[in-house]
């Protein structure tokens, strides 16, 4: 379920398991603000609402999701590449 | 009611009122003697700062400094004496504004923010609402009120299911298989459970899809895209003492088809309803097929069908087949 062929090592990580919407997105956004364009952030998200909402909001902010991986039945890892300042 | 009109007619002569100001019904009688609520015309709940100031000015000068926001997005100024109607109308004219309506007319349409700034919005609800207001506001129905509303997506904040005619934004998603990387985000984004992975690709159960566009909004590589966007049309809903859920009658209407449907439906209502029945009651009495045959089918609008190609309507909370 990862992106075809992409093996990227993240520049930063954020574990948002157990963090509710929309705090999880706000934390993601703040972290991305500290990073440089082109860097990759790894985020751990709960399945359900967080997986429904955070990726969409990240896309709407103009960043790119370059990987999605299922970790456990309840958590996912997504890789976000910062695209704009 | 007649007594009130008569009294107003006499009083309006005394106070040199233009009775035409009253006809549109934007002045609504209060329980208190001589006092009225002035309903201002705010299609889609949109007003500019100048209008906001004007509403405040009228409330200070002619009312009690109070404003009420109606459930249909109108700004209302309560406690205005009928003696001040002319002055209020004149004051509104200064900025090209006017009162709204009540009674057996096509009412000011309501609308959400839609695609212009609501993240869920698919259609330009404000744009079409302003146009519908311009074209059809105040048309007499000969029977009862006629309410229209516009929602930008299937969340339907503007309750198009409870309107005489309601229009809701819809998006038809399409998968470009070669672009898809199988990340499954679209499956997770779909609240309806319409998407499932079949090997590496998402497949859609069209009977479950409500055309919300969430799968398109989430797809990180633009493999899930919008094939087209349009309006879902609903007819015959109302709230009040005996609420009705509307019938879903056609899908993916263009703006122009929305205008024609409003025109034809209004004529049908004028000609076929009896007494003070709402259009939903007229459809109930005459049968939905009759309305479909008279209005919807001749316009060539796209019927809503299930996968067995049967026409399908959503009404009173239940799907049923026809
Ligand atoms: S109907 Fe949709 S677009 Fe309109 S306000 Fe509600 S969520 Fe937003
Ligand atoms: S448009 Fe909405 S309901 Fe239809 S498949 Fe996409 S997310 Fe699901
Ligand atoms: S979100 Fe896009 S890339 Fe991911 S599975 Fe769905 S269509 Fe494919």
Tab-separated table of C-alpha atoms and ligand atoms in Angstrom:
chain	number	residue	atom	x	y	z
A	1	UNK	CA	0.000	0.000	0.000
A	2	UNK	CA	2.966	2.332	-0.201
A	3	UNK	CA	3.552	4.564	-3.139
A	4	UNK	CA	4.857	2.645	-6.118
A	5	UNK	CA	8.615	2.457	-5.903
A	6	UNK	CA	9.066	5.440	-3.560
A	7	UNK	CA	11.259	4.831	-0.556
A	8	UNK	CA	11.812	8.185	1.048
A	9	UNK	CA	13.408	8.783	4.421
A	10	UNK	CA	11.564	11.527	6.283
A	11	UNK	CA	13.246	14.716	7.498
A	12	UNK	CA	10.944	14.928	10.484
A	13	UNK	CA	8.331	12.838	12.285
A	14	UNK	CA	5.098	13.464	14.152
A	15	UNK	CA	3.188	10.820	16.075
A	16	UNK	CA	-0.442	11.888	16.146
A	17	UNK	CA	-1.985	8.644	17.308
A	18	UNK	CA	-4.721	9.442	19.797
A	19	UNK	CA	-4.829	13.102	18.704
A	20	UNK	CA	-8.280	14.252	17.633
A	21	UNK	CA	-9.432	16.340	14.646
A	22	UNK	CA	-8.718	19.135	13.995
A	23	UNK	CA	-5.779	19.333	16.463
A	24	UNK	CA	-3.948	16.666	14.455
A	25	UNK	CA	-4.130	18.791	11.320
A	26	UNK	CA	-3.101	21.956	13.162
A	27	UNK	CA	-0.051	20.166	14.600
A	28	UNK	CA	0.808	18.866	11.125
A	29	UNK	CA	0.511	22.347	9.702
A	30	UNK	CA	2.698	23.900	12.421
A	31	UNK	CA	5.343	21.246	11.909
A	32	UNK	CA	5.328	21.796	8.147
A	33	UNK	CA	5.782	25.527	8.734
A	34	UNK	CA	9.090	24.835	10.485
A	35	UNK	CA	10.321	22.754	7.556
A	36	UNK	CA	11.830	23.637	4.178
A	37	UNK	CA	10.069	23.239	0.838
A	38	UNK	CA	10.909	19.807	-0.552
A	39	UNK	CA	11.426	18.174	2.874
A	40	UNK	CA	9.315	15.191	3.901
A	41	UNK	CA	7.301	14.824	7.089
A	42	UNK	CA	6.190	11.459	8.399
A	43	UNK	CA	2.902	11.517	10.328
A	44	UNK	CA	1.274	8.690	12.258
A	45	UNK	CA	-2.515	8.975	12.139
A	46	UNK	CA	-5.413	6.986	13.565
A	47	UNK	CA	-7.763	5.289	11.164
A	48	UNK	CA	-11.270	6.786	10.913
A	49	UNK	CA	-11.836	10.542	11.126
A	50	UNK	CA	-8.127	11.477	11.164
A	51	UNK	CA	-7.398	9.438	8.033
A	52	UNK	CA	-10.454	10.899	6.366
A	53	UNK	CA	-9.694	14.512	7.210
A	54	UNK	CA	-5.962	15.151	7.564
A	55	UNK	CA	-4.790	13.972	4.109
A	56	UNK	CA	-7.492	16.028	2.432
A	57	UNK	CA	-6.621	19.169	4.393
A	58	UNK	CA	-2.920	18.657	3.669
A	59	UNK	CA	-3.719	18.449	-0.047
A	60	UNK	CA	-5.943	21.541	0.152
A	61	UNK	CA	-2.990	23.459	1.680
A	62	UNK	CA	-0.977	22.623	-1.412
A	63	UNK	CA	1.322	19.902	-0.054
A	64	UNK	CA	1.775	16.445	-1.498
A	65	UNK	CA	1.112	13.069	0.097
A	66	UNK	CA	3.773	10.780	-1.336
A	67	UNK	CA	3.196	7.674	0.721
A	68	UNK	CA	0.542	5.882	2.748
A	69	UNK	CA	1.276	2.774	4.773
A	70	UNK	CA	-0.840	0.752	7.148
A	71	UNK	CA	1.020	0.160	10.413
A	72	UNK	CA	-1.546	-1.587	12.594
A	73	UNK	CA	-5.292	-2.074	12.306
A	74	UNK	CA	-5.756	1.335	13.914
A	75	UNK	CA	-2.867	3.423	12.641
A	76	UNK	CA	-1.427	4.621	9.383
A	77	UNK	CA	1.788	6.320	8.416
A	78	UNK	CA	1.628	9.021	5.769
A	79	UNK	CA	4.505	10.864	4.152
A	80	UNK	CA	3.956	14.524	3.274
A	81	UNK	CA	6.266	16.515	1.048
A	82	UNK	CA	6.185	20.241	1.759
A	83	UNK	CA	5.390	21.999	-1.523
A	84	UNK	CA	4.832	25.650	-0.601
A	85	UNK	CA	5.704	28.087	2.139
B	1	UNK	CA	-56.766	39.525	7.976
B	2	UNK	CA	-59.184	41.400	5.696
B	3	UNK	CA	-59.925	43.779	8.546
B	4	UNK	CA	-56.245	44.497	8.895
B	5	UNK	CA	-55.835	45.145	5.188
B	6	UNK	CA	-58.810	47.465	5.224
B	7	UNK	CA	-57.463	49.340	8.229
B	8	UNK	CA	-54.079	49.600	6.550
B	9	UNK	CA	-55.653	50.871	3.359
B	10	UNK	CA	-57.436	53.626	5.284
B	11	UNK	CA	-54.455	54.442	7.440
B	12	UNK	CA	-52.190	54.446	4.427
B	13	UNK	CA	-54.335	57.103	2.805
B	14	UNK	CA	-54.196	59.154	5.951
B	15	UNK	CA	-50.440	58.821	6.218
B	16	UNK	CA	-50.067	59.171	2.433
B	17	UNK	CA	-48.547	55.723	2.143
B	18	UNK	CA	-47.873	54.048	-1.139
B	19	UNK	CA	-49.884	50.870	-0.793
B	20	UNK	CA	-47.598	49.183	-3.301
B	21	UNK	CA	-44.916	49.122	-0.624
B	22	UNK	CA	-47.148	46.817	1.386
B	23	UNK	CA	-48.095	44.508	-1.438
B	24	UNK	CA	-44.831	42.638	-1.560
B	25	UNK	CA	-45.456	41.697	2.039
B	26	UNK	CA	-42.110	42.740	3.438
B	27	UNK	CA	-43.905	44.354	6.387
B	28	UNK	CA	-45.161	41.732	8.815
B	29	UNK	CA	-47.755	42.454	11.479
B	30	UNK	CA	-46.592	42.010	15.067
B	31	UNK	CA	-48.699	41.147	18.108
B	32	UNK	CA	-48.281	44.747	19.296
B	33	UNK	CA	-50.756	47.282	17.964
B	34	UNK	CA	-49.506	49.305	14.970
B	35	UNK	CA	-46.103	47.624	14.993
B	36	UNK	CA	-44.581	45.656	12.155
B	37	UNK	CA	-41.402	43.725	11.426
B	38	UNK	CA	-39.606	44.909	8.324
B	39	UNK	CA	-38.082	41.989	6.417
B	40	UNK	CA	-35.156	43.045	4.262
B	41	UNK	CA	-34.252	41.313	1.039
B	42	UNK	CA	-31.059	39.278	1.490
B	43	UNK	CA	-30.810	36.543	-1.177
B	44	UNK	CA	-28.479	33.805	-0.022
B	45	UNK	CA	-28.027	35.666	3.267
B	46	UNK	CA	-25.519	37.911	1.572
B	47	UNK	CA	-25.408	41.617	2.361
B	48	UNK	CA	-22.639	44.150	2.077
B	49	UNK	CA	-21.340	46.397	4.846
B	50	UNK	CA	-23.378	49.342	3.570
B	51	UNK	CA	-26.573	47.296	3.856
B	52	UNK	CA	-25.580	46.150	7.345
B	53	UNK	CA	-25.166	49.793	8.388
B	54	UNK	CA	-28.504	50.662	6.783
B	55	UNK	CA	-30.263	47.887	8.710
B	56	UNK	CA	-28.742	49.247	11.911
B	57	UNK	CA	-29.737	52.785	11.012
B	58	UNK	CA	-33.360	51.720	10.395
B	59	UNK	CA	-33.442	49.763	13.653
B	60	UNK	CA	-32.150	52.804	15.571
B	61	UNK	CA	-34.353	55.345	13.860
B	62	UNK	CA	-37.627	53.457	13.382
B	63	UNK	CA	-37.383	50.359	15.574
B	64	UNK	CA	-35.932	49.646	18.997
B	65	UNK	CA	-32.337	49.157	17.970
B	66	UNK	CA	-32.937	45.441	17.516
B	67	UNK	CA	-32.267	43.140	14.573
B	68	UNK	CA	-33.558	39.621	14.070
B	69	UNK	CA	-32.001	37.160	11.634
B	70	UNK	CA	-34.677	34.908	10.173
B	71	UNK	CA	-34.257	31.212	9.506
B	72	UNK	CA	-34.414	32.088	5.792
B	73	UNK	CA	-31.359	34.351	6.087
B	74	UNK	CA	-33.268	37.604	6.045
B	75	UNK	CA	-32.375	40.543	8.244
B	76	UNK	CA	-35.504	41.771	9.986
B	77	UNK	CA	-36.088	44.968	11.912
B	78	UNK	CA	-38.875	44.565	14.477
B	79	UNK	CA	-41.048	47.223	16.159
B	80	UNK	CA	-41.506	49.558	13.203
B	81	UNK	CA	-44.717	51.606	13.171
B	82	UNK	CA	-46.804	51.431	9.984
B	83	UNK	CA	-46.632	55.211	9.937
B	84	UNK	CA	-42.946	54.957	9.108
B	85	UNK	CA	-43.296	52.547	6.176
B	86	UNK	CA	-42.745	55.244	3.601
B	87	UNK	CA	-39.711	56.644	5.367
B	88	UNK	CA	-38.235	53.155	5.701
B	89	UNK	CA	-38.824	52.387	2.029
B	90	UNK	CA	-37.283	55.706	1.056
B	91	UNK	CA	-34.286	55.110	3.276
B	92	UNK	CA	-33.771	51.688	1.647
B	93	UNK	CA	-34.083	53.157	-1.838
B	94	UNK	CA	-31.175	55.478	-1.076
B	95	UNK	CA	-28.837	52.507	-1.343
B	96	UNK	CA	-30.858	50.543	-3.892
B	97	UNK	CA	-32.189	48.081	-1.328
B	98	UNK	CA	-35.719	46.819	-0.752
B	99	UNK	CA	-37.955	44.811	1.521
B	100	UNK	CA	-38.468	41.111	1.023
B	101	UNK	CA	-41.754	39.257	0.686
B	102	UNK	CA	-44.160	36.956	2.421
B	103	UNK	CA	-47.457	35.477	1.249
B	104	UNK	CA	-48.186	33.329	-1.827
B	105	UNK	CA	-45.069	34.214	-3.774
B	106	UNK	CA	-41.741	32.850	-4.808
B	107	UNK	CA	-39.679	33.821	-1.784
B	108	UNK	CA	-36.121	35.086	-1.645
B	109	UNK	CA	-33.907	32.060	-2.344
B	110	UNK	CA	-31.520	30.905	0.366
B	111	UNK	CA	-28.034	29.502	-0.194
B	112	UNK	CA	-24.859	28.464	1.601
B	113	UNK	CA	-21.404	29.817	0.783
B	114	UNK	CA	-20.894	27.018	-1.739
B	115	UNK	CA	-17.675	26.557	-3.665
B	116	UNK	CA	-16.540	30.164	-3.363
B	117	UNK	CA	-15.131	29.602	0.108
B	118	UNK	CA	-16.605	26.507	1.761
B	119	UNK	CA	-14.133	23.596	1.479
B	120	UNK	CA	-16.962	21.116	0.823
B	121	UNK	CA	-18.663	23.281	-1.776
B	122	UNK	CA	-18.962	21.958	-5.310
B	123	UNK	CA	-21.176	24.568	-6.949
B	124	UNK	CA	-21.534	28.355	-7.004
B	125	UNK	CA	-24.600	28.551	-4.788
B	126	UNK	CA	-24.320	32.294	-4.207
B	127	UNK	CA	-24.038	33.070	-7.903
B	128	UNK	CA	-27.101	31.085	-8.932
B	129	UNK	CA	-29.049	32.285	-5.882
B	130	UNK	CA	-28.525	35.925	-6.867
B	131	UNK	CA	-29.637	35.149	-10.425
B	132	UNK	CA	-32.755	33.254	-9.315
B	133	UNK	CA	-33.629	36.130	-6.999
B	134	UNK	CA	-33.205	38.612	-9.842
B	135	UNK	CA	-35.329	36.588	-12.267
B	136	UNK	CA	-38.115	35.146	-10.135
B	137	UNK	CA	-38.389	36.891	-6.768
B	138	UNK	CA	-41.947	37.785	-5.844
B	139	UNK	CA	-43.749	35.897	-8.643
B	140	UNK	CA	-47.294	35.208	-7.480
B	141	UNK	CA	-48.124	31.517	-7.154
B	142	UNK	CA	-51.927	31.964	-6.776
B	143	UNK	CA	-51.842	29.316	-4.013
B	144	UNK	CA	-49.221	29.416	-1.299
B	145	UNK	CA	-45.613	30.281	-0.625
B	146	UNK	CA	-42.887	28.798	-2.811
B	147	UNK	CA	-39.436	28.344	-1.332
B	148	UNK	CA	-36.202	27.598	-3.117
B	149	UNK	CA	-32.762	26.927	-1.724
B	150	UNK	CA	-29.251	26.027	-2.864
B	151	UNK	CA	-26.731	23.785	-1.103
B	152	UNK	CA	-23.190	23.436	-2.380
B	153	UNK	CA	-22.781	19.719	-1.599
B	154	UNK	CA	-24.651	16.647	-0.297
B	155	UNK	CA	-24.163	17.726	3.333
B	156	UNK	CA	-27.089	19.933	2.386
B	157	UNK	CA	-26.830	22.585	5.099
B	158	UNK	CA	-29.526	24.548	3.298
B	159	UNK	CA	-32.066	21.747	3.591
B	160	UNK	CA	-33.036	21.465	-0.028
B	161	UNK	CA	-35.096	18.412	0.938
B	162	UNK	CA	-37.537	20.727	2.718
B	163	UNK	CA	-38.028	23.176	-0.144
B	164	UNK	CA	-40.746	23.482	-2.752
B	165	UNK	CA	-37.795	23.345	-5.134
B	166	UNK	CA	-34.293	22.673	-3.881
B	167	UNK	CA	-30.985	22.334	-5.674
B	168	UNK	CA	-27.865	20.684	-4.325
B	169	UNK	CA	-24.379	20.504	-5.813
B	170	UNK	CA	-23.214	17.095	-7.048
B	171	UNK	CA	-19.932	15.855	-8.505
B	172	UNK	CA	-19.470	12.758	-10.638
B	173	UNK	CA	-16.090	11.204	-9.839
B	174	UNK	CA	-14.019	9.290	-12.363
B	175	UNK	CA	-10.910	7.165	-11.893
B	176	UNK	CA	-7.944	7.504	-14.223
B	177	UNK	CA	-6.552	4.041	-13.619
B	178	UNK	CA	-3.044	4.735	-14.966
B	179	UNK	CA	-2.502	7.535	-12.437
B	180	UNK	CA	-3.665	5.583	-9.396
B	181	UNK	CA	-1.045	4.300	-6.951
B	182	UNK	CA	-3.441	2.290	-4.830
B	183	UNK	CA	-2.933	4.357	-1.662
B	184	UNK	CA	-6.563	3.781	-0.542
B	185	UNK	CA	-7.045	7.318	0.741
B	186	UNK	CA	-10.188	7.667	-1.379
B	187	UNK	CA	-11.632	4.512	0.196
B	188	UNK	CA	-11.012	5.999	3.648
B	189	UNK	CA	-12.470	9.344	2.607
B	190	UNK	CA	-15.748	7.872	1.368
B	191	UNK	CA	-18.303	8.005	4.183
B	192	UNK	CA	-20.826	6.079	2.120
B	193	UNK	CA	-18.737	2.936	1.813
B	194	UNK	CA	-19.116	3.259	-1.949
B	195	UNK	CA	-15.438	2.556	-2.640
B	196	UNK	CA	-13.567	-0.701	-2.099
B	197	UNK	CA	-10.156	-1.847	-3.214
B	198	UNK	CA	-10.161	-4.523	-5.844
B	199	UNK	CA	-6.506	-5.492	-6.003
B	200	UNK	CA	-4.575	-2.271	-6.622
B	201	UNK	CA	-7.533	-0.139	-7.739
B	202	UNK	CA	-10.566	1.382	-6.033
B	203	UNK	CA	-13.929	0.324	-7.470
B	204	UNK	CA	-17.173	2.166	-6.930
B	205	UNK	CA	-20.669	0.952	-6.116
B	206	UNK	CA	-22.665	3.643	-7.919
B	207	UNK	CA	-25.823	2.779	-5.971
B	208	UNK	CA	-24.071	3.958	-2.821
B	209	UNK	CA	-22.294	6.995	-4.285
B	210	UNK	CA	-23.968	10.295	-3.365
B	211	UNK	CA	-21.650	12.425	-5.549
B	212	UNK	CA	-20.019	14.348	-2.710
B	213	UNK	CA	-16.583	14.554	-4.312
B	214	UNK	CA	-14.664	13.671	-1.120
B	215	UNK	CA	-12.697	10.982	-2.973
B	216	UNK	CA	-11.597	13.567	-5.543
B	217	UNK	CA	-10.647	16.114	-2.895
B	218	UNK	CA	-8.384	13.655	-1.090
B	219	UNK	CA	-6.636	11.877	-3.976
B	220	UNK	CA	-2.962	12.870	-3.709
B	221	UNK	CA	-2.067	12.175	-7.343
B	222	UNK	CA	-5.217	13.392	-9.124
B	223	UNK	CA	-6.135	9.891	-10.241
B	224	UNK	CA	-9.663	10.385	-8.928
B	225	UNK	CA	-11.002	13.383	-10.813
B	226	UNK	CA	-14.241	15.221	-11.429
B	227	UNK	CA	-16.013	14.110	-14.575
B	228	UNK	CA	-18.714	16.764	-14.230
B	229	UNK	CA	-20.441	18.950	-11.671
B	230	UNK	CA	-24.089	19.952	-11.598
B	231	UNK	CA	-27.258	20.258	-9.546
B	232	UNK	CA	-29.497	17.599	-8.059
B	233	UNK	CA	-33.109	18.834	-8.165
B	234	UNK	CA	-35.678	18.160	-5.451
B	235	UNK	CA	-39.358	19.083	-5.502
B	236	UNK	CA	-42.300	19.132	-3.110
B	237	UNK	CA	-40.650	19.502	0.278
B	238	UNK	CA	-41.780	21.749	3.102
B	239	UNK	CA	-41.511	22.236	6.826
B	240	UNK	CA	-44.262	23.660	8.988
B	241	UNK	CA	-46.977	21.789	10.826
B	242	UNK	CA	-46.776	18.800	8.511
B	243	UNK	CA	-43.280	18.534	7.101
B	244	UNK	CA	-42.622	16.674	3.891
B	245	UNK	CA	-39.388	15.415	2.426
B	246	UNK	CA	-39.062	16.237	-1.248
B	247	UNK	CA	-38.749	13.912	-4.231
B	248	UNK	CA	-35.425	13.777	-6.047
B	249	UNK	CA	-36.420	14.244	-9.632
B	250	UNK	CA	-33.358	14.860	-11.786
B	251	UNK	CA	-29.592	14.952	-11.560
B	252	UNK	CA	-26.660	16.936	-12.925
B	253	UNK	CA	-28.669	19.923	-14.081
B	254	UNK	CA	-26.797	22.847	-15.583
B	255	UNK	CA	-27.566	26.378	-14.339
B	256	UNK	CA	-29.764	26.966	-17.375
B	257	UNK	CA	-31.712	23.780	-16.689
B	258	UNK	CA	-32.252	24.993	-13.125
B	259	UNK	CA	-33.851	28.207	-14.425
B	260	UNK	CA	-36.135	26.358	-16.856
B	261	UNK	CA	-37.152	23.857	-14.190
B	262	UNK	CA	-38.103	26.700	-11.842
B	263	UNK	CA	-40.166	28.390	-14.572
B	264	UNK	CA	-41.987	25.219	-15.668
B	265	UNK	CA	-42.569	24.072	-12.109
B	266	UNK	CA	-44.015	27.454	-11.130
B	267	UNK	CA	-46.428	27.351	-14.083
B	268	UNK	CA	-47.406	23.776	-13.245
B	269	UNK	CA	-48.053	24.778	-9.635
B	270	UNK	CA	-50.100	27.818	-10.652
B	271	UNK	CA	-52.258	25.709	-12.964
B	272	UNK	CA	-52.606	22.460	-11.046
B	273	UNK	CA	-52.747	23.245	-7.349
B	274	UNK	CA	-56.020	23.983	-5.603
B	275	UNK	CA	-56.646	26.501	-2.851
B	276	UNK	CA	-53.761	27.043	-0.516
B	277	UNK	CA	-52.008	23.715	-1.048
B	278	UNK	CA	-48.240	23.668	-1.428
B	279	UNK	CA	-46.758	22.033	-4.488
B	280	UNK	CA	-45.872	18.913	-2.474
B	281	UNK	CA	-49.542	18.409	-1.625
B	282	UNK	CA	-50.539	18.956	-5.259
B	283	UNK	CA	-48.019	16.302	-6.328
B	284	UNK	CA	-49.293	13.944	-3.654
B	285	UNK	CA	-52.872	14.429	-4.841
B	286	UNK	CA	-52.188	14.181	-8.569
B	287	UNK	CA	-49.360	11.663	-8.401
B	288	UNK	CA	-45.657	12.179	-8.957
B	289	UNK	CA	-45.896	10.650	-12.436
B	290	UNK	CA	-48.150	13.460	-13.507
B	291	UNK	CA	-45.607	16.117	-12.493
B	292	UNK	CA	-42.789	14.103	-14.076
B	293	UNK	CA	-44.734	13.729	-17.334
B	294	UNK	CA	-45.845	17.350	-17.433
B	295	UNK	CA	-42.644	19.064	-16.366
B	296	UNK	CA	-39.491	17.001	-15.987
B	297	UNK	CA	-39.596	14.587	-18.929
B	298	UNK	CA	-40.330	17.199	-21.630
B	299	UNK	CA	-37.257	19.125	-20.456
B	300	UNK	CA	-35.074	16.079	-21.109
B	301	UNK	CA	-33.509	16.267	-17.658
B	302	UNK	CA	-31.356	13.384	-16.501
B	303	UNK	CA	-33.428	10.946	-14.436
B	304	UNK	CA	-31.933	9.412	-11.317
B	305	UNK	CA	-31.630	5.689	-11.924
B	306	UNK	CA	-30.376	2.698	-10.012
B	307	UNK	CA	-27.991	0.201	-11.553
B	308	UNK	CA	-30.885	-1.798	-12.988
B	309	UNK	CA	-31.857	1.383	-14.851
B	310	UNK	CA	-35.001	1.867	-12.801
B	311	UNK	CA	-35.978	5.396	-11.951
B	312	UNK	CA	-35.431	6.147	-8.312
B	313	UNK	CA	-36.801	8.853	-6.038
B	314	UNK	CA	-35.894	9.741	-2.530
B	315	UNK	CA	-38.918	10.721	-0.562
B	316	UNK	CA	-40.009	10.954	3.057
B	317	UNK	CA	-36.771	9.429	4.232
B	318	UNK	CA	-37.006	6.218	2.224
B	319	UNK	CA	-35.776	5.079	-1.120
B	320	UNK	CA	-38.371	3.355	-3.171
B	321	UNK	CA	-38.415	2.026	-6.695
B	322	UNK	CA	-40.807	3.076	-9.375
C	1	LIG	S1	-24.026	22.417	1.962
C	1	LIG	FE1	-21.892	21.777	1.647
C	1	LIG	S2	-20.941	23.552	0.652
C	1	LIG	FE2	-22.827	24.277	1.577
C	1	LIG	S3	-22.243	25.010	3.649
C	1	LIG	FE3	-22.899	22.883	3.853
C	1	LIG	S4	-20.970	21.735	3.713
C	1	LIG	FE4	-20.551	23.746	2.858
C	2	LIG	S1	-18.218	10.946	-4.608
C	2	LIG	FE1	-18.435	10.731	-2.386
C	2	LIG	S2	-19.879	9.037	-2.133
C	2	LIG	FE2	-19.146	8.924	-4.251
C	2	LIG	S3	-17.409	7.528	-4.129
C	2	LIG	FE3	-16.564	9.593	-3.931
C	2	LIG	S4	-16.462	9.909	-1.706
C	2	LIG	FE4	-17.817	8.145	-2.049
C	3	LIG	S1	-6.732	8.203	-3.523
C	3	LIG	FE1	-6.184	8.359	-5.684
C	3	LIG	S2	-4.252	7.286	-5.839
C	3	LIG	FE2	-5.128	6.682	-3.876
C	3	LIG	S3	-6.275	4.804	-4.359
C	3	LIG	FE3	-7.697	6.473	-4.558
C	3	LIG	S4	-7.609	7.029	-6.707
C	3	LIG	FE4	-5.846	5.782	-6.308
